Tab-separated table of C-alpha atoms and ligand atoms in Angstrom:
chain	number	residue	atom	x	y	z
A	297	MET	CA	-23.463	2.540	9.620
A	298	SER	CA	-20.822	4.976	8.440
A	299	HIS	CA	-21.440	8.695	8.691
A	300	GLU	CA	-18.039	9.680	7.368
A	301	PRO	CA	-18.001	11.697	4.181
A	302	ALA	CA	-16.610	9.791	1.217
A	303	PRO	CA	-12.835	9.774	1.286
A	304	THR	CA	-11.285	12.437	-0.846
A	305	THR	CA	-8.066	12.389	-2.765
A	306	ASP	CA	-5.831	15.321	-3.502
A	307	ASP	CA	-4.494	15.190	-7.008
A	308	SER	CA	-2.668	18.474	-6.664
A	309	ALA	CA	0.225	16.889	-4.774
A	310	GLU	CA	2.414	14.579	-6.839
A	311	GLU	CA	1.090	11.092	-6.321
A	312	ALA	CA	3.470	8.290	-5.465
A	313	VAL	CA	0.636	5.764	-5.589
A	314	SER	CA	-2.789	6.092	-7.037
A	315	CYS	CA	-5.508	3.441	-7.031
A	316	ARG	CA	-8.763	4.213	-8.794
A	317	ALA	CA	-11.803	1.962	-8.443
A	318	LEU	CA	-9.513	-1.005	-7.838
A	319	ASP	CA	-11.223	-4.382	-7.388
A	320	TYR	CA	-9.620	-7.695	-6.599
A	321	SER	CA	-11.412	-10.963	-5.860
A	322	PHE	CA	-10.294	-14.424	-4.851
A	323	GLY	CA	-13.134	-16.537	-6.211
A	324	ASP	CA	-16.250	-15.238	-4.472
A	325	THR	CA	-14.279	-13.232	-1.916
A	326	LYS	CA	-14.035	-9.585	-2.807
A	327	ALA	CA	-10.769	-8.707	-1.096
A	328	VAL	CA	-10.502	-5.177	-2.538
A	329	ASP	CA	-13.703	-3.397	-3.414
A	330	SER	CA	-13.577	-0.289	-5.581
A	331	LEU	CA	-10.595	1.081	-3.709
A	332	ASP	CA	-9.598	4.707	-4.204
A	333	LEU	CA	-6.287	5.633	-2.691
A	334	SER	CA	-3.771	8.399	-3.218
A	335	VAL	CA	-0.376	8.377	-1.509
A	336	ARG	CA	1.536	11.627	-1.807
A	337	THR	CA	5.196	11.762	-2.600
A	338	GLY	CA	7.347	11.886	0.529
A	339	GLU	CA	4.705	10.972	3.073
A	340	ILE	CA	4.378	8.014	5.404
A	341	PHE	CA	0.933	6.675	4.637
A	342	GLY	CA	-0.662	4.072	6.890
A	343	LEU	CA	-3.233	1.633	5.565
A	344	LEU	CA	-5.110	0.507	8.666
A	345	GLY	CA	-7.576	-2.265	9.117
A	346	PRO	CA	-8.417	-5.514	10.847
A	347	ASN	CA	-7.410	-8.940	9.600
A	348	GLY	CA	-9.018	-9.615	6.260
A	349	ALA	CA	-9.694	-5.945	5.442
A	350	GLY	CA	-7.832	-6.308	2.148
A	351	LYS	CA	-4.629	-4.445	3.020
A	352	THR	CA	-2.195	-7.116	1.825
A	353	THR	CA	-4.165	-7.672	-1.357
A	354	ALA	CA	-4.109	-3.942	-2.111
A	355	ILE	CA	-0.377	-3.813	-1.441
A	356	ARG	CA	0.245	-6.804	-3.697
A	357	CYS	CA	-1.740	-5.159	-6.493
A	358	ILE	CA	0.421	-2.053	-6.157
A	359	THR	CA	3.642	-4.085	-6.221
A	360	THR	CA	2.430	-5.843	-9.424
A	361	LEU	CA	2.503	-9.208	-7.641
A	362	LEU	CA	-1.212	-9.522	-8.405
A	363	PRO	CA	-2.496	-8.660	-11.877
A	364	VAL	CA	-4.660	-5.555	-12.241
A	365	PRO	CA	-6.459	-4.037	-15.242
A	366	THR	CA	-4.986	-0.940	-16.883
A	367	ASP	CA	-5.677	2.512	-15.448
A	368	ARG	CA	-6.379	1.219	-11.961
A	369	VAL	CA	-3.002	1.439	-10.225
A	370	LYS	CA	-0.199	3.894	-10.874
A	371	VAL	CA	3.147	4.268	-9.145
A	372	PHE	CA	4.779	7.621	-9.841
A	373	GLY	CA	2.621	7.772	-12.959
A	374	HIS	CA	3.593	4.304	-14.233
A	375	ASP	CA	0.707	1.964	-14.880
A	376	ALA	CA	1.013	-1.270	-12.867
A	377	ALA	CA	-0.629	-3.233	-15.690
A	378	LYS	CA	1.326	-1.873	-18.634
A	379	GLU	CA	4.667	-0.932	-17.072
A	380	GLN	CA	5.340	-3.649	-14.526
A	381	MET	CA	9.106	-3.472	-14.683
A	382	ALA	CA	9.165	0.314	-14.338
A	383	VAL	CA	6.944	0.015	-11.271
A	384	ARG	CA	9.063	-2.735	-9.722
A	385	ARG	CA	12.242	-0.734	-10.183
A	386	LEU	CA	10.771	2.116	-8.145
A	387	LEU	CA	9.759	0.165	-5.096
A	388	GLY	CA	11.122	-1.771	-2.173
A	389	TYR	CA	8.734	-4.257	-0.588
A	390	VAL	CA	8.892	-5.928	2.792
A	391	PRO	CA	6.141	-8.575	2.865
A	392	GLN	CA	4.583	-10.016	6.002
A	393	GLN	CA	6.219	-13.344	5.296
A	394	LEU	CA	9.823	-13.759	6.193
A	395	SER	CA	12.123	-12.639	3.411
A	396	ALA	CA	15.513	-13.174	5.110
A	397	ASP	CA	17.395	-16.466	4.937
A	398	ALA	CA	18.265	-17.802	8.401
A	399	ALA	CA	21.276	-19.704	7.128
A	400	MET	CA	23.001	-16.631	5.699
A	401	THR	CA	24.608	-13.686	7.422
A	402	GLY	CA	22.953	-10.294	7.442
A	403	ARG	CA	25.450	-9.040	4.884
A	404	GLU	CA	24.877	-12.040	2.602
A	405	ASN	CA	21.133	-11.517	2.761
A	406	VAL	CA	21.383	-7.868	1.776
A	407	THR	CA	23.952	-8.673	-0.933
A	408	LEU	CA	21.549	-11.165	-2.446
A	409	PHE	CA	18.914	-8.444	-2.757
A	410	ALA	CA	21.492	-6.062	-4.224
A	411	ARG	CA	22.209	-8.638	-6.936
A	412	VAL	CA	18.547	-9.333	-7.627
A	413	PHE	CA	17.850	-5.615	-7.938
A	414	ASP	CA	20.826	-5.063	-10.239
A	415	VAL	CA	22.827	-2.796	-7.995
A	416	PRO	CA	26.008	-2.342	-10.110
A	417	ARG	CA	28.727	-4.773	-9.055
A	418	ARG	CA	31.311	-2.088	-8.249
A	419	GLU	CA	28.878	-0.246	-5.953
A	420	ARG	CA	27.460	-3.325	-4.342
A	421	ALA	CA	29.670	-3.780	-1.266
A	422	ALA	CA	29.411	-0.109	-0.322
A	423	ARG	CA	25.654	0.005	-0.838
A	424	VAL	CA	25.155	-3.160	1.231
A	425	ALA	CA	27.312	-1.736	4.027
A	426	GLN	CA	25.375	1.530	3.903
A	427	ALA	CA	21.984	-0.218	4.045
A	428	LEU	CA	23.116	-2.293	7.041
A	429	ASP	CA	24.454	0.821	8.714
A	430	VAL	CA	21.178	2.720	8.290
A	431	VAL	CA	19.360	0.013	10.250
A	432	ASP	CA	22.117	-0.308	12.876
A	433	LEU	CA	23.182	-3.801	11.898
A	434	THR	CA	26.820	-3.120	11.054
A	435	ALA	CA	28.138	-4.851	14.172
A	436	ALA	CA	25.942	-7.902	13.570
A	437	ALA	CA	26.358	-7.949	9.776
A	438	ASP	CA	28.539	-11.051	9.668
A	439	ARG	CA	26.464	-13.124	12.048
A	440	MET	CA	23.987	-15.696	10.783
A	441	ALA	CA	20.470	-14.255	10.603
A	442	LYS	CA	19.219	-17.127	12.752
A	443	THR	CA	21.007	-15.534	15.700
A	444	TYR	CA	19.080	-12.249	15.263
A	445	SER	CA	16.176	-11.144	17.443
A	446	GLY	CA	12.788	-10.503	15.826
A	447	GLY	CA	13.429	-6.763	15.723
A	448	MET	CA	16.863	-7.249	14.138
A	449	ILE	CA	15.346	-9.483	11.470
A	450	ARG	CA	12.786	-6.832	10.664
A	451	ARG	CA	15.575	-4.273	10.379
A	452	LEU	CA	17.529	-6.674	8.165
A	453	GLU	CA	14.520	-6.950	5.875
A	454	LEU	CA	14.343	-3.170	5.833
A	455	ALA	CA	17.987	-3.088	4.709
A	456	GLN	CA	17.192	-5.633	1.994
A	457	ALA	CA	14.440	-3.379	0.682
A	458	LEU	CA	16.567	-0.230	0.965
A	459	VAL	CA	19.654	-1.484	-0.845
A	460	SER	CA	18.150	-0.697	-4.253
A	461	ALA	CA	17.393	2.890	-3.120
A	462	PRO	CA	13.667	2.671	-3.937
A	463	ARG	CA	11.518	5.791	-4.255
A	464	LEU	CA	8.620	3.984	-2.624
A	465	LEU	CA	9.019	1.667	0.341
A	466	MET	CA	6.102	-0.663	1.017
A	467	LEU	CA	5.904	-2.463	4.333
A	468	ASP	CA	3.242	-4.999	5.210
A	469	GLU	CA	2.742	-5.096	8.983
A	470	PRO	CA	6.379	-4.238	9.752
A	471	THR	CA	6.011	-4.544	13.503
A	472	ILE	CA	3.677	-7.493	13.899
A	473	GLY	CA	4.847	-9.921	16.556
A	474	LEU	CA	7.511	-7.562	17.942
A	475	ASP	CA	7.759	-6.309	21.492
A	476	PRO	CA	7.084	-2.592	22.101
A	477	ILE	CA	10.762	-1.638	22.179
A	478	ALA	CA	11.542	-3.428	18.922
A	479	ARG	CA	8.411	-1.904	17.389
A	480	SER	CA	9.473	1.628	18.139
A	481	SER	CA	12.994	0.874	16.959
A	482	VAL	CA	11.700	-0.346	13.591
A	483	TRP	CA	9.566	2.785	13.256
A	484	GLU	CA	12.425	5.057	14.205
A	485	HIS	CA	14.536	3.502	11.472
A	486	ILE	CA	11.755	3.845	8.914
A	487	ASN	CA	11.357	7.469	9.920
A	488	ALA	CA	15.085	8.163	9.770
A	489	VAL	CA	15.316	6.714	6.268
A	490	ARG	CA	12.360	8.762	5.133
A	491	GLN	CA	13.894	11.933	6.567
A	492	ALA	CA	17.270	11.237	5.001
A	493	THR	CA	16.044	10.241	1.554
A	494	GLY	CA	12.604	11.778	1.105
A	495	MET	CA	11.387	8.291	0.269
A	496	THR	CA	7.640	7.678	0.229
A	497	VAL	CA	6.475	4.984	2.645
A	498	LEU	CA	3.270	2.989	2.403
A	499	VAL	CA	2.752	0.800	5.420
A	500	THR	CA	-0.035	-1.496	6.559
A	501	THR	CA	-0.697	-1.918	10.226
A	502	HIS	CA	-3.469	-2.739	12.616
A	503	TYR	CA	-1.708	-0.905	15.461
A	504	MET	CA	-3.663	2.346	15.707
A	505	ASP	CA	-1.221	3.844	18.200
A	506	GLU	CA	1.682	3.372	15.798
A	507	ALA	CA	-0.261	4.884	12.954
A	508	GLU	CA	-1.160	7.934	15.039
A	509	GLN	CA	2.417	8.432	16.073
A	510	TYR	CA	4.298	7.787	12.860
A	511	CYS	CA	2.036	8.173	9.819
A	512	ASP	CA	1.430	11.520	8.127
A	513	ARG	CA	-1.929	10.306	6.866
A	514	VAL	CA	-3.960	7.164	7.305
A	515	GLY	CA	-6.623	5.318	5.365
A	516	LEU	CA	-9.034	3.223	7.409
A	517	MET	CA	-9.809	0.083	5.449
A	518	HIS	CA	-12.626	-2.345	6.132
A	519	ARG	CA	-14.056	-5.038	3.874
A	520	GLY	CA	-11.995	-4.005	0.891
A	521	ARG	CA	-12.743	-0.278	1.029
A	522	ILE	CA	-11.238	2.860	2.486
A	523	HIS	CA	-13.874	4.307	4.792
A	524	ALA	CA	-11.998	7.374	5.984
A	525	LEU	CA	-8.806	9.068	4.894
A	526	GLY	CA	-6.802	11.945	6.311
A	527	THR	CA	-4.429	12.820	9.093
A	528	SER	CA	-5.187	11.137	12.358
A	529	ASP	CA	-6.022	14.555	13.855
A	530	GLU	CA	-8.428	15.362	11.037
A	531	LEU	CA	-10.291	12.093	11.419
A	532	ARG	CA	-10.551	12.384	15.195
A	533	THR	CA	-11.636	16.023	15.103
A	534	ARG	CA	-14.203	15.315	12.387
A	535	LEU	CA	-15.826	12.631	14.527
A	536	ARG	CA	-15.774	14.831	17.618
A	537	ASP	CA	-17.431	17.698	15.760
A	538	ARG	CA	-20.049	15.428	14.260
A	539	ARG	CA	-20.891	13.972	17.650
A	540	ARG	CA	-21.227	17.452	19.113
A	541	THR	CA	-23.508	18.530	16.293
A	542	GLU	CA	-25.630	15.421	16.675
A	543	ALA	CA	-25.902	15.979	20.415
A	544	ARG	CA	-26.896	19.596	19.859
A	545	GLU	CA	-29.462	18.720	17.216
A	546	ALA	CA	-30.915	16.007	19.397
A	547	GLY	CA	-31.155	18.564	22.179
A	548	THR	CA	-29.413	16.257	24.558
A	549	SER	CA	-27.403	17.637	27.386
A	550	ALA	CA	-23.664	17.511	27.236
A	551	ARG	CA	-22.360	13.990	27.203
A	552	ASP	CA	-19.605	12.850	29.485
A	553	ASP	CA	-17.177	12.678	26.595
A	554	ASP	CA	-18.396	15.872	24.947
A	555	GLY	CA	-15.158	17.714	25.302
A	556	ALA	CA	-12.902	14.804	24.545
A	557	THR	CA	-11.487	14.179	21.118
A	558	PRO	CA	-12.136	10.572	20.099
A	559	THR	CA	-9.253	8.215	19.488
A	560	LEU	CA	-8.427	6.736	16.104
A	561	GLU	CA	-9.885	3.529	17.496
A	562	ASP	CA	-13.216	5.353	18.022
A	563	VAL	CA	-13.055	6.629	14.455
A	564	PHE	CA	-12.456	3.137	13.179
A	565	ARG	CA	-15.318	1.720	15.167
A	566	ASP	CA	-17.538	4.498	13.886
A	567	VAL	CA	-16.755	3.900	10.209
A	568	ALA	CA	-16.729	0.119	10.471
A	569	GLY	CA	-20.002	-0.032	12.410
A	570	GLN	CA	-20.834	-3.414	13.872
A	571	GLY	CA	-18.708	-5.209	11.310
A	572	LEU	CA	-15.685	-5.568	13.505
A	573	ASP	CA	-17.629	-7.235	16.271
A	574	GLU	CA	-19.615	-9.466	13.931
A	575	GLU	CA	-16.410	-10.769	12.470
A	576	GLY	CA	-15.036	-11.393	15.925
A	577	GLY	CA	-12.094	-9.300	14.974
A	578	ASP	CA	-11.166	-6.299	16.928
A	579	TYR	CA	-8.531	-4.608	14.829
A	580	SER	CA	-6.049	-5.222	17.592
A	581	ASP	CA	-6.921	-8.893	17.767
A	582	VAL	CA	-4.155	-10.118	15.602
A	583	ARG	CA	-3.740	-13.455	14.049
A	584	SER	CA	-0.064	-12.679	14.296
A	585	ALA	CA	0.786	-14.335	11.051
A	586	ARG	CA	4.320	-13.331	11.383
A	587	ARG	CA	5.978	-14.477	14.607
A	588	THR	CA	9.364	-13.640	13.219
A	589	ALA	CA	11.538	-14.554	16.136
A	590	SER	CA	10.211	-18.044	16.673
A	591	ARG	CA	10.480	-18.951	13.031
A	592	LEU	CA	14.167	-18.286	12.831
A	593	GLY	CA	15.097	-19.768	16.181
B	91	LIG	N1	-4.733	-16.251	-1.754
B	91	LIG	C1	-5.968	-16.081	-1.317
B	91	LIG	N2	-6.953	-16.950	-1.665
B	91	LIG	C2	-8.222	-16.776	-1.241
B	91	LIG	N3	-8.628	-15.741	-0.448
B	91	LIG	C3	-7.691	-14.854	-0.070
B	91	LIG	C4	-6.329	-14.986	-0.476
B	91	LIG	N4	-5.629	-13.936	0.053
B	91	LIG	C5	-6.521	-13.218	0.763
B	91	LIG	N5	-7.749	-13.755	0.691
B	91	LIG	C6	-8.975	-13.223	1.319
B	91	LIG	O1	-9.111	-11.880	0.912
B	91	LIG	C7	-9.549	-11.072	2.002
B	91	LIG	C8	-8.544	-9.949	2.243
B	91	LIG	O2	-7.331	-10.539	2.716
B	91	LIG	P1	-5.995	-9.682	2.947
B	91	LIG	O3	-4.915	-10.647	3.309
B	91	LIG	O4	-5.783	-8.782	1.810
B	91	LIG	O5	-6.406	-8.829	4.223
B	91	LIG	P2	-5.480	-8.044	5.230
B	91	LIG	O6	-6.194	-6.795	5.559
B	91	LIG	O7	-4.120	-7.928	4.678
B	91	LIG	O8	-5.485	-8.982	6.504
B	91	LIG	P3	-4.268	-9.763	7.167
B	91	LIG	O9	-3.522	-8.767	7.946
B	91	LIG	O10	-4.961	-10.779	7.997
B	91	LIG	O11	-3.481	-10.382	6.030
B	91	LIG	C9	-9.734	-12.001	3.184
B	91	LIG	O12	-11.086	-12.386	3.218
B	91	LIG	C10	-8.859	-13.177	2.834
B	91	LIG	O13	-9.353	-14.364	3.418
């Protein structure tokens, strides 16, 4: 099935997130299976995989929302089992499920998060205004969230996560259910925040094109494991070179696609083997759990 070399981690760069041999099961279902993952400080790291790959479970382990044994998950060196509060203080988390309240204004929603995350009272109004400004919601800040479009709601949730100035921003499928324009707008805002603050971003997505465009490095996850890890260019070039070598060794004449660099989709299909098809789940075949816009309407 997979011909990719085992994923490697680089411990020389300061790690924002490190998972070592992380397992997590729901009854008989092994959602995360001996996961090794290293996210470097300051990068946008994309965890890619089809529905059910284990992305959300991994994210929830890192956020301390699911219990993990000691020495399995660290966030900026803090152990997620032993130092839960220290870990939580360092991160902002935007889950797949809706986290904004439709019956409150944008400003009220962000203020609520500022309170929950203990933003000092005297700084609160300014920090809320700044977070709304970063995501271009200043003009709409005093409108009820139920009047927002899906993309605006996603940006509001981004502001909610940013108001505590986290060092690590974790986003679970931030663009699911959005139209292409809203998707690129959300990404542009994530990118702008990263550039301005140096914040580390860990994002799950099944949109390969988004990952190629916006993530510094990606981890391809399937059935609870990372099967390949690197920059999108590295992964694509590695597969191209391997195919060329195989063709040469087999003595076959040049294939039609010999000169072409495979896409990230090809890489995924290569590392996941037949699994994607057996499960009836192309990675782009989304259950679309989110459907943000319709839920607030
Ligand atoms: N609360 C739960 N109880 C039982 N099984 C669960 C639970 N949450 C997830 N699972 C199972 O664990 C596996 C991994 O699910 P997970 O949600 O982590 O995948 P994912 O890659 O995030 O996919 P999706 O994008 O569809 O959420 C799946 O087989 C899923 O059915």
